[in-house]
Coordinates of C-alpha atoms and ligand atoms in Angstrom, one line a residue:
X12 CA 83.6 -10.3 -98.7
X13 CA 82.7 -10.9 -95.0
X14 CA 83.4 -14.0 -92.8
X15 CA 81.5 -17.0 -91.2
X16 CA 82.1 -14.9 -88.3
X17 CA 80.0 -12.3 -88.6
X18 CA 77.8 -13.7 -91.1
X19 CA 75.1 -15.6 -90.4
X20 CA 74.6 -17.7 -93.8
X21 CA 71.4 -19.7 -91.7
X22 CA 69.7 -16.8 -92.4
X23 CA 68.4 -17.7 -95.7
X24 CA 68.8 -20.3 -98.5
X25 CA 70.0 -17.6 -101.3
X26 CA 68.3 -20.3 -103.9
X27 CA 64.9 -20.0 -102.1
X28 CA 65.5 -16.0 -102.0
X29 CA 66.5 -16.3 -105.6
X30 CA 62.6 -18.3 -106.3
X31 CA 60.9 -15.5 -104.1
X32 CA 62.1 -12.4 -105.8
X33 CA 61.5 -14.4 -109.3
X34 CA 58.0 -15.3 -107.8
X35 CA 57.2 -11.9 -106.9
X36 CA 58.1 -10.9 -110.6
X37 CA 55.9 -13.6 -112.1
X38 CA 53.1 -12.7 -110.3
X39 CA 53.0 -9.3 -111.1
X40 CA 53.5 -10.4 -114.6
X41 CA 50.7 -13.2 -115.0
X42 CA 53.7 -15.0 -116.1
X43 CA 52.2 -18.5 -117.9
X44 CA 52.8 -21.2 -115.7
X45 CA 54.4 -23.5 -117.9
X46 CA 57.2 -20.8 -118.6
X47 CA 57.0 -20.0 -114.8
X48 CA 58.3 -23.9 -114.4
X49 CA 60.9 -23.5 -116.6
X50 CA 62.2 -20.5 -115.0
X51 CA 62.2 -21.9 -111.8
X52 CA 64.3 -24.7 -112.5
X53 CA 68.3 -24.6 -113.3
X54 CA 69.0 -26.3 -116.9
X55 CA 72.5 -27.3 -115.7
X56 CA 73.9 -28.3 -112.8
X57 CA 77.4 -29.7 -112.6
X58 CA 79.1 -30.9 -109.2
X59 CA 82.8 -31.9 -109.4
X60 CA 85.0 -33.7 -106.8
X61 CA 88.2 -33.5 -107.8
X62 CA 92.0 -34.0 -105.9
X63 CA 94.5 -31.7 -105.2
X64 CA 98.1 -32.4 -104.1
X65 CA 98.7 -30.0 -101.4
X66 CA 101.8 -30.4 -100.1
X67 CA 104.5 -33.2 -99.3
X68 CA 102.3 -36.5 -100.2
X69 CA 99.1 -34.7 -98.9
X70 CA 96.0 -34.9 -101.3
X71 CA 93.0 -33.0 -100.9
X72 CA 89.7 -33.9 -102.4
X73 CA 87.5 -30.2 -103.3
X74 CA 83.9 -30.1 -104.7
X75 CA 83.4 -27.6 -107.1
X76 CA 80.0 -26.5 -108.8
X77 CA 79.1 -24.9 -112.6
X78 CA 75.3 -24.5 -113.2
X79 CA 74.0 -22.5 -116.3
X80 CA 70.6 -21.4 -115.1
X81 CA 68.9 -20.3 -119.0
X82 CA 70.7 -20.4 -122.0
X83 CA 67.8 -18.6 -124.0
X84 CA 69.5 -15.2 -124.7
X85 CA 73.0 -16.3 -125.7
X86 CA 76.2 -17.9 -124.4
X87 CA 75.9 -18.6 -120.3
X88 CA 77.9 -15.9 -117.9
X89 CA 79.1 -15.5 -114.7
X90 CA 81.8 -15.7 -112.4
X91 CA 84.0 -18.6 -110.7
X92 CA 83.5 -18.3 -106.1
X93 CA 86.1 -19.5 -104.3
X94 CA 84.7 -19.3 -100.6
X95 CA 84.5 -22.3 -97.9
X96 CA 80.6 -21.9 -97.4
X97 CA 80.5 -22.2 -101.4
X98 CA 76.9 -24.8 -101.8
X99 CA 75.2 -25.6 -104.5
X100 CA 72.4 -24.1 -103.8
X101 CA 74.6 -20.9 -103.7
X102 CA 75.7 -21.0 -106.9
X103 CA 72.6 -21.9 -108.3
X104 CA 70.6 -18.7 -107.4
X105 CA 74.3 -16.4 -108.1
X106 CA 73.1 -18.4 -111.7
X107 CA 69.6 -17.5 -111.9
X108 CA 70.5 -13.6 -110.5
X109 CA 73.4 -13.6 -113.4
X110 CA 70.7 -14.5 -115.9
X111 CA 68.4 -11.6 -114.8
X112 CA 71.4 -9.5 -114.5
X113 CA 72.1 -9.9 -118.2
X114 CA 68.4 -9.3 -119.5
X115 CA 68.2 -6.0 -117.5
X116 CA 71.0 -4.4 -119.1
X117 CA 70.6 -5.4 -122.3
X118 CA 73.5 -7.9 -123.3
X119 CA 73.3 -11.2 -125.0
X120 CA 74.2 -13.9 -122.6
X121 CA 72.2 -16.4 -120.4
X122 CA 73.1 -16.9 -116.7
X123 CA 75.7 -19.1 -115.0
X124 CA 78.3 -19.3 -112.2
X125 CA 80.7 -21.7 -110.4
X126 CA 82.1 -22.3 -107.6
X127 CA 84.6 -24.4 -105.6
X128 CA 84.1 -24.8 -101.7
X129 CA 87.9 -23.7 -100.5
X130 CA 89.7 -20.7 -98.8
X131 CA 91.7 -19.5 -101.0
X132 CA 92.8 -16.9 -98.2
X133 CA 94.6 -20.1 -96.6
X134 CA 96.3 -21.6 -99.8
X135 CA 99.4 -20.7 -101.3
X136 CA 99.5 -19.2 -105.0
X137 CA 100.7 -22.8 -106.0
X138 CA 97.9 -24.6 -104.6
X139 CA 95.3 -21.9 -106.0
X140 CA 97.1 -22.5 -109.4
X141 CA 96.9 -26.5 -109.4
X142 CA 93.0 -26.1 -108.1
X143 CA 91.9 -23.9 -110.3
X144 CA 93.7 -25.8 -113.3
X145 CA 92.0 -28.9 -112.4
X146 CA 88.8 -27.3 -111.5
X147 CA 88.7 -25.8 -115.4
X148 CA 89.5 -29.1 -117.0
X149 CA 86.4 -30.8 -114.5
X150 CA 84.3 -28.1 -115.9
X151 CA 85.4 -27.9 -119.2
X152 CA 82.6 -30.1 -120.4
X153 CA 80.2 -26.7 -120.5
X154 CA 82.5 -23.9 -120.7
X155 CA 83.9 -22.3 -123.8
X156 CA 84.0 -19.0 -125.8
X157 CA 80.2 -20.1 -127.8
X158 CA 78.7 -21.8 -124.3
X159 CA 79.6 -20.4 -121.1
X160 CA 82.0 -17.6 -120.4
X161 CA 83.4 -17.7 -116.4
X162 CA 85.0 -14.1 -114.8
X163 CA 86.1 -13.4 -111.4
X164 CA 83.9 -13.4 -108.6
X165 CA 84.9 -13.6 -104.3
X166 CA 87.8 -15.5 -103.7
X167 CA 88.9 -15.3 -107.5
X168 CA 90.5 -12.4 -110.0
X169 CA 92.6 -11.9 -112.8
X170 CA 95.6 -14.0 -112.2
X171 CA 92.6 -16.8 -111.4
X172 CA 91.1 -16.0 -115.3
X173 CA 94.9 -16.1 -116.7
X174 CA 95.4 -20.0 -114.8
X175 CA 91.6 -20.9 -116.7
X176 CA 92.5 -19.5 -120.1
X177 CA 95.5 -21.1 -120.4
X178 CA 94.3 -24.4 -119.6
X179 CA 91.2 -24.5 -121.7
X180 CA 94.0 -23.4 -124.5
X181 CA 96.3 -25.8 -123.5
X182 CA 93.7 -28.8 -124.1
X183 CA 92.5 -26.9 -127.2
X184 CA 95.9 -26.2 -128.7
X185 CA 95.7 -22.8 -129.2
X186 CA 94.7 -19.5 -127.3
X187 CA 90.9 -18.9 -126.7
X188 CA 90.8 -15.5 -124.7
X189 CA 87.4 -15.6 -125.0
X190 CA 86.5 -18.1 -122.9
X191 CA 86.6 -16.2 -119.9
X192 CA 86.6 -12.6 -118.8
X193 CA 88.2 -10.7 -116.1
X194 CA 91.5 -11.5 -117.4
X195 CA 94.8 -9.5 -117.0
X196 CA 94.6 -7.1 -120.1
X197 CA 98.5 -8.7 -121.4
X198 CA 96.2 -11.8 -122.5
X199 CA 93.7 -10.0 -123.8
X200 CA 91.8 -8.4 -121.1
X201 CA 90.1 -5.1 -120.7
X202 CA 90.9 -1.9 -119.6
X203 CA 88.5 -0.7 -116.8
X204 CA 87.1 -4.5 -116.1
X205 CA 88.5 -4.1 -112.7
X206 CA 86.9 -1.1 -111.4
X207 CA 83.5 -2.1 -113.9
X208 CA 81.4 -3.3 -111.6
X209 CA 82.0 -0.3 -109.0
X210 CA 81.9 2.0 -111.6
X211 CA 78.8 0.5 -113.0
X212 CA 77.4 1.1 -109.3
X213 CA 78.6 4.6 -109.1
X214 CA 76.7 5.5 -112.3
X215 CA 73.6 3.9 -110.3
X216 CA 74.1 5.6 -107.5
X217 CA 74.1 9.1 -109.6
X218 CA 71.2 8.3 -111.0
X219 CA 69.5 7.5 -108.1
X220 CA 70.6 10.3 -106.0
X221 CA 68.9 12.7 -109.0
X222 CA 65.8 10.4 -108.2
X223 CA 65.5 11.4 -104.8
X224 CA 66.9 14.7 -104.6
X225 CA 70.1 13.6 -102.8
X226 CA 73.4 16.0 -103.2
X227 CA 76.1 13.5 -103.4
X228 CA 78.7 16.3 -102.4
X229 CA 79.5 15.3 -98.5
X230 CA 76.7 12.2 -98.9
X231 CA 77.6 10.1 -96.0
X232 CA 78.8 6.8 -97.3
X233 CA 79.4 3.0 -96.1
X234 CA 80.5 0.4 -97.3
X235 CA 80.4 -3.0 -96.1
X236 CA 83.0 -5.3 -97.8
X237 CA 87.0 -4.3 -99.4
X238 CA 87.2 -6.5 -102.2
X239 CA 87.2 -5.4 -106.0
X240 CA 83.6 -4.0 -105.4
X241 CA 83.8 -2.7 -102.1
X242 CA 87.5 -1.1 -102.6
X243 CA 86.5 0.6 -106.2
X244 CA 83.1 2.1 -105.0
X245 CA 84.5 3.4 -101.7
X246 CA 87.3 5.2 -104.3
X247 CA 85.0 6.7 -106.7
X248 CA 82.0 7.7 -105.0
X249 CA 85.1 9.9 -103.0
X250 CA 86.2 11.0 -105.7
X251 CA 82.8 12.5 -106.3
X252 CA 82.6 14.4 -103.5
X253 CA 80.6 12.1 -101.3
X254 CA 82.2 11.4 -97.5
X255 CA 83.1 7.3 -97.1
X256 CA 82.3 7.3 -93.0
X257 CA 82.9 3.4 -92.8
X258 CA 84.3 0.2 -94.5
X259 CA 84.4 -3.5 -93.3
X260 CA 86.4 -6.7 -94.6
X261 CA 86.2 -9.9 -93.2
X262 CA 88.2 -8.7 -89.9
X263 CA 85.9 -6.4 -89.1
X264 CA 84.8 -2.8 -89.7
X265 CA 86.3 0.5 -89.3
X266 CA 84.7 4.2 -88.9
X267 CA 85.6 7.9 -88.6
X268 CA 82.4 10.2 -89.1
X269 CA 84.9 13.3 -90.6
X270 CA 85.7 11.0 -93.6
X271 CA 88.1 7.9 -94.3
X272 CA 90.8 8.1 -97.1
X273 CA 89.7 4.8 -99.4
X274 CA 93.1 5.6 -101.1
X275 CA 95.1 5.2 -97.3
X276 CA 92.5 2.3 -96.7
X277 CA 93.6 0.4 -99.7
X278 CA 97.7 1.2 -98.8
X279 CA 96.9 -0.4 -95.4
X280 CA 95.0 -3.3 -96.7
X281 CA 97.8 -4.1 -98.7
X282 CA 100.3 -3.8 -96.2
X283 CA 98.9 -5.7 -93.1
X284 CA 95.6 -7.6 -95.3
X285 CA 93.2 -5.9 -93.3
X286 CA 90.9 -2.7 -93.0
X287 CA 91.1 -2.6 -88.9
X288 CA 93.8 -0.7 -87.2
X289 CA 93.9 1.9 -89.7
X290 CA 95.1 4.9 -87.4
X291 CA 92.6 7.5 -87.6
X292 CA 89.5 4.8 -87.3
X293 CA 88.0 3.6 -84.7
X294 CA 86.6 -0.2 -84.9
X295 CA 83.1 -1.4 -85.6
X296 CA 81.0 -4.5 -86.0
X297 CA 79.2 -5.6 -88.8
X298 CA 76.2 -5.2 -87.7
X299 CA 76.4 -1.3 -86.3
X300 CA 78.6 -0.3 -89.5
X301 CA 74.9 -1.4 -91.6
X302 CA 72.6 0.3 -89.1
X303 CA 75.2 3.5 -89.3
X304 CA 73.5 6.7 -89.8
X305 CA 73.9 7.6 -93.3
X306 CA 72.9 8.4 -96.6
X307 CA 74.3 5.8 -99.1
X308 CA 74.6 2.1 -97.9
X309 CA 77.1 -0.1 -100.3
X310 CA 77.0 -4.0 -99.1
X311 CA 79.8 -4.9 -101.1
X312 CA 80.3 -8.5 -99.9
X313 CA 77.8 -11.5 -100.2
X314 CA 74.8 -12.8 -99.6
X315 CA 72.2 -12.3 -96.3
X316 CA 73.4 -8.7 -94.7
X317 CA 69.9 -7.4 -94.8
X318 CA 66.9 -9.1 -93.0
X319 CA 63.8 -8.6 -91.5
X320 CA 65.9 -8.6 -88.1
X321 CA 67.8 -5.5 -88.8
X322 CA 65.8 -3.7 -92.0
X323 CA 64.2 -1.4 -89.6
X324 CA 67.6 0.2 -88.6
X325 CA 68.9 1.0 -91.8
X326 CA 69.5 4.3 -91.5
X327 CA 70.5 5.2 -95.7
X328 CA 68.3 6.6 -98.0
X329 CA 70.1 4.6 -101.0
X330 CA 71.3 0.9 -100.7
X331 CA 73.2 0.4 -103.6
X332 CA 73.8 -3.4 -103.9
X333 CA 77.4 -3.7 -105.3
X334 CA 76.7 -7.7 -103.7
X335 CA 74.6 -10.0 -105.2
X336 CA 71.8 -11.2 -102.8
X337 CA 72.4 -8.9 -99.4
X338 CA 68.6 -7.9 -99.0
X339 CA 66.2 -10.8 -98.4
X340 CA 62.1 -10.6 -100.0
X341 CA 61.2 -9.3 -96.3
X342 CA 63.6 -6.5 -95.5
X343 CA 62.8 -5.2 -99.4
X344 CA 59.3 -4.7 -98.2
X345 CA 60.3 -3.4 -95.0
X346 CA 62.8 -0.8 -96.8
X347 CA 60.1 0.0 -99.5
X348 CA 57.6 0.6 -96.9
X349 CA 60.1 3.4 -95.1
X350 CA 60.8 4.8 -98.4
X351 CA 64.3 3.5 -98.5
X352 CA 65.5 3.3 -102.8
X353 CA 67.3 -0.1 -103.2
X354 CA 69.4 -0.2 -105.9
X355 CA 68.8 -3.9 -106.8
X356 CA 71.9 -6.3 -107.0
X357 CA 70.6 -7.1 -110.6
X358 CA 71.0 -3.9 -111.4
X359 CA 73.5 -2.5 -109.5
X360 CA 76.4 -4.6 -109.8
X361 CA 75.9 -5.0 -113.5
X362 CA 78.6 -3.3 -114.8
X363 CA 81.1 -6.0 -114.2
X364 CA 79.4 -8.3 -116.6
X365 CA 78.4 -5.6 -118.8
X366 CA 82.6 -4.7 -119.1
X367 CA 82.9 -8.5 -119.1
X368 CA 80.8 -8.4 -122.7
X369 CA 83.3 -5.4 -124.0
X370 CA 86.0 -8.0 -123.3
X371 CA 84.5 -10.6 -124.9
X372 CA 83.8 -8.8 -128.4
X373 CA 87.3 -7.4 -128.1
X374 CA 88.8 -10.5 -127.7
X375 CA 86.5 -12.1 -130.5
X376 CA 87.4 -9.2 -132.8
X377 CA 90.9 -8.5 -131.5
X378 CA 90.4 -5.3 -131.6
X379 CA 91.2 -3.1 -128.2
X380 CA 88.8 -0.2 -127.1
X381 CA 90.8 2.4 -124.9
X382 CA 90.0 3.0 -121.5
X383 CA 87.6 6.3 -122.2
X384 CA 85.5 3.9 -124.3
X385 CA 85.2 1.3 -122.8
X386 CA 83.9 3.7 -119.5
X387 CA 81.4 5.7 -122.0
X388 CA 79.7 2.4 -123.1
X389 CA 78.7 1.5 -119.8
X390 CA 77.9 4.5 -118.6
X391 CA 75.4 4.8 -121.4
X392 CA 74.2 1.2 -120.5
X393 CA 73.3 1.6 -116.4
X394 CA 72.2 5.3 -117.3
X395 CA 70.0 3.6 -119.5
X396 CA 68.9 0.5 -117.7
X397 CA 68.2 2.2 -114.3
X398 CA 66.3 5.0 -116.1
X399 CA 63.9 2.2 -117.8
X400 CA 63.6 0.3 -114.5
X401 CA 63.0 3.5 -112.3
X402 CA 60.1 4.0 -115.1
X403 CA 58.7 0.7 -114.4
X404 CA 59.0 1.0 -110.8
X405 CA 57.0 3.9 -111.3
X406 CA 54.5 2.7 -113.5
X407 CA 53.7 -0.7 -111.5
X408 CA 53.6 0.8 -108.1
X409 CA 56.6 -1.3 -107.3
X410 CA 60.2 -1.2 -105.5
X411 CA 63.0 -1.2 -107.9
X412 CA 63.6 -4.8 -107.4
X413 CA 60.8 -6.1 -108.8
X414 CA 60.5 -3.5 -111.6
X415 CA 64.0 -4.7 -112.6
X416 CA 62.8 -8.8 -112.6
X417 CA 59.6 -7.5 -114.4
X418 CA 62.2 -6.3 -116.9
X419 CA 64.6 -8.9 -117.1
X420 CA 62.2 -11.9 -116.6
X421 CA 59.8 -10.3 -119.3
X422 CA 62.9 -10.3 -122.3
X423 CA 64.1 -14.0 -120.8
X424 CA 60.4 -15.3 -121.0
X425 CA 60.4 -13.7 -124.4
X426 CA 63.2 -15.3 -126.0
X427 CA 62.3 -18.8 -124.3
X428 CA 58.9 -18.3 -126.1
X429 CA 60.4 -17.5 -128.6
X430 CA 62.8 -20.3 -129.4
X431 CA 60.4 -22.6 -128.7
X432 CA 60.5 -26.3 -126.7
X433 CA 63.0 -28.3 -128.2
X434 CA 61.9 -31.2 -129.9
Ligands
LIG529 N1 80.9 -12.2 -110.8 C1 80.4 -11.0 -111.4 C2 79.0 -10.9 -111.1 O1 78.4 -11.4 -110.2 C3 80.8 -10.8 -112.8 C4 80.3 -11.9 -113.8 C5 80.9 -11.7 -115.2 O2 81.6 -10.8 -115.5 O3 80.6 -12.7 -116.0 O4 78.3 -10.2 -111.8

């Protein structure tokens, strides 16, 4: 996650991103127009304003969002943003990308995602707790275990899932795990969602490095971003071998070009709350830690990193989106044109959701894979899904973003079809 500071979210409107990329897709596709309108459009948008008692008297009135974008394949999925340049329009593309992210690997859910414009970063656990309890009961009118099924995204985590379970069970009058992911594993969580959606990237990243003949052993690595995504990849790409040169969090970046330790990063995170002044680094901007001469590029935090303004400098051969929506329509054709592999968001960052599904039959079934599971399953799931879309990238003649919308866009247009228009 990155600041207002040094992010510029003018750039783009991630919703009209979110249209162009789907766009692109449906024209390769011939896609039907009729379909192509209702893919374009969210089916549910909900906006919320609801108060919080802050402190001593003082009540604060939030906006929060839930929009499921298609329902067609299953249950809607996606995570809950706390962040204070959370908009609609925001949440409603992080909905339509979930819905794509679903098809491509393979599991049965529609897309959806929520929000709540706040900084969590300035509110005390107590606060956090009392929003996010009345922000589940606002919302409660979509969600459940059968209809929508929120997880952690920025801003939010397992102790966030634990406050939204309880609720929803509280009004229900009895425990319902399954109505959201993400969770602590004492309440029915999973082992390895944490690290899923890294570890889901890693597997990408392996794949593509065979792809383009890259030796991971000493690859060059950044990372922009030390949340869950950011913290986890930097970890286990290391642990593979490859050499993390450079990490950011919303105060800033931090470099050494002989190697960082992700596992000292993380101690000093916890222990002062940010990546800068680690001794050993020296500092960095955002913008010279993306155009830092590398091999792999990890944007790890949100939307609108990469654009046509600074696509040309991006020195990586990989950028493996563990984000959703840093590269905008113009910098993928820049990128593709120099021959840079982009890992798509869609495609890379799927392994969250994908461990959030292995939570959700667990919880259903109460029954508890182990660990070692749990990690084989979705390795055989990205192995798989970025093999096929590679495949399609190579058939079409197209980067690996639009072969992985061909994909997904194809099986959500299918099951829309097939369903049929209600009445
Ligand atoms: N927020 C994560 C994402 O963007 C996880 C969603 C989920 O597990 O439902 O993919």
């Amino acid at each position: 996650m990155a600041t207002s500071a040094v992010i510029d979210h003018t750039q783009r409107d991630p919703w009209q991103v979110a249209l162009e990329q789907f766009d692109i897709a449906a024209d390769r596709l011939h896609l039907d127009p009729n379909m192509r309108g209702i893919l374009r459009e969210c089916q549910r948008e909900l906006t919320v304003h609801f108060p919080v008692r802050m402190q001593d008297g003082v009540v604060k009135v939030f906006t929060g969002y839930r929009v499921q974008h298609n329902i067609s394949r299953g249950p809607g999925k996606g995570g809950i943003r706390y962040h204070p340049s959370v908009t609609l329009n925001e949440v409603k593309a992080l909905a339509m990308w979930m819905t794509w992210k679903c098809a491509v690997v393979g599991i049965p859910y529609g897309g959806a995602k929520g929000g709540v414009v706040c900084d969590p970063k300035h509110m005390t656990a107590q606060q956090l707790e009392t929003l996010t309890r009345r922000y589940t009961t606002e919302i409660s009118l979509l969600i459940g275990p059968d209809r929508d099924i929120p997880a952690p995204d920025v801003g939010t985590n397992a102790q966030t899932m634990a406050w939204v379970m309880d609720t929803y069970s509280m009004h229900h009058g009895s425990t319902v795990p399954a109505v959201v992911t993400g969770k602590p594993v004492s309440i029915g969580g999973s082992e390895g969602r944490n690290e899923a959606t890294a570890r889901g990237a890693v597997y990408t990243i392996i794949e593509a490095s065979k792809a383009i003949g890259l030796d991971l052993e000493g690859a060059r690595v950044v990372v922009q971003g030390y949340g869950n995504a950011g913290m986890y990849s930097a970890k286990l790409i290391a642990e593979l071998g490859a050499k993390v040169i450079a990490v950011s969090d919303t105060s800033g970046g931090i470099t050494n070009p002989n190697g960082l330790d992700p596992q000292k990063i993380e101690a000093f995170k916890r222990e002062t709350g940010r990546v800068q002044g680690l001794p050993g680094a020296e500092r960095i901007s955002n913008t010279d830690l993306l155009e830092l001469d590398c091999e792999i590029l990890i944007p790890a935090a949100i939307e609108n990193q990469i654009g046509s303004q600074n696509a040309t400098e991006i020195k990586a051969k990989i950028v493996a989106e563990a984000a959703n929506g840093p590269t905008s329509p113009e910098a993928d054709r820049i990128l593709y044109d120099r021959g840079v592999m982009v890992i798509p968001d869609i495609l890379c960052n799927a392994g969250g959701v994908t461990v959030s599904y292995f939570e959700w039959v667990q919880d259903l079934q109460n029954l508890f894979w182990r660990e070692a599971t749990i990690n084989a399953r979705l390795k055989e799931v990205m192995v798989k899904s970025f093999n096929d879309v590679l495949d399609l990238s190579h058939k079409h003649k197209v980067d690996m973003r639009t072969a992985a919308y061909m994909l997904a866009v194809s099986r959500v247009a299918d099951a829309t079809l097939t369903r049929g228009i209600y009445p």
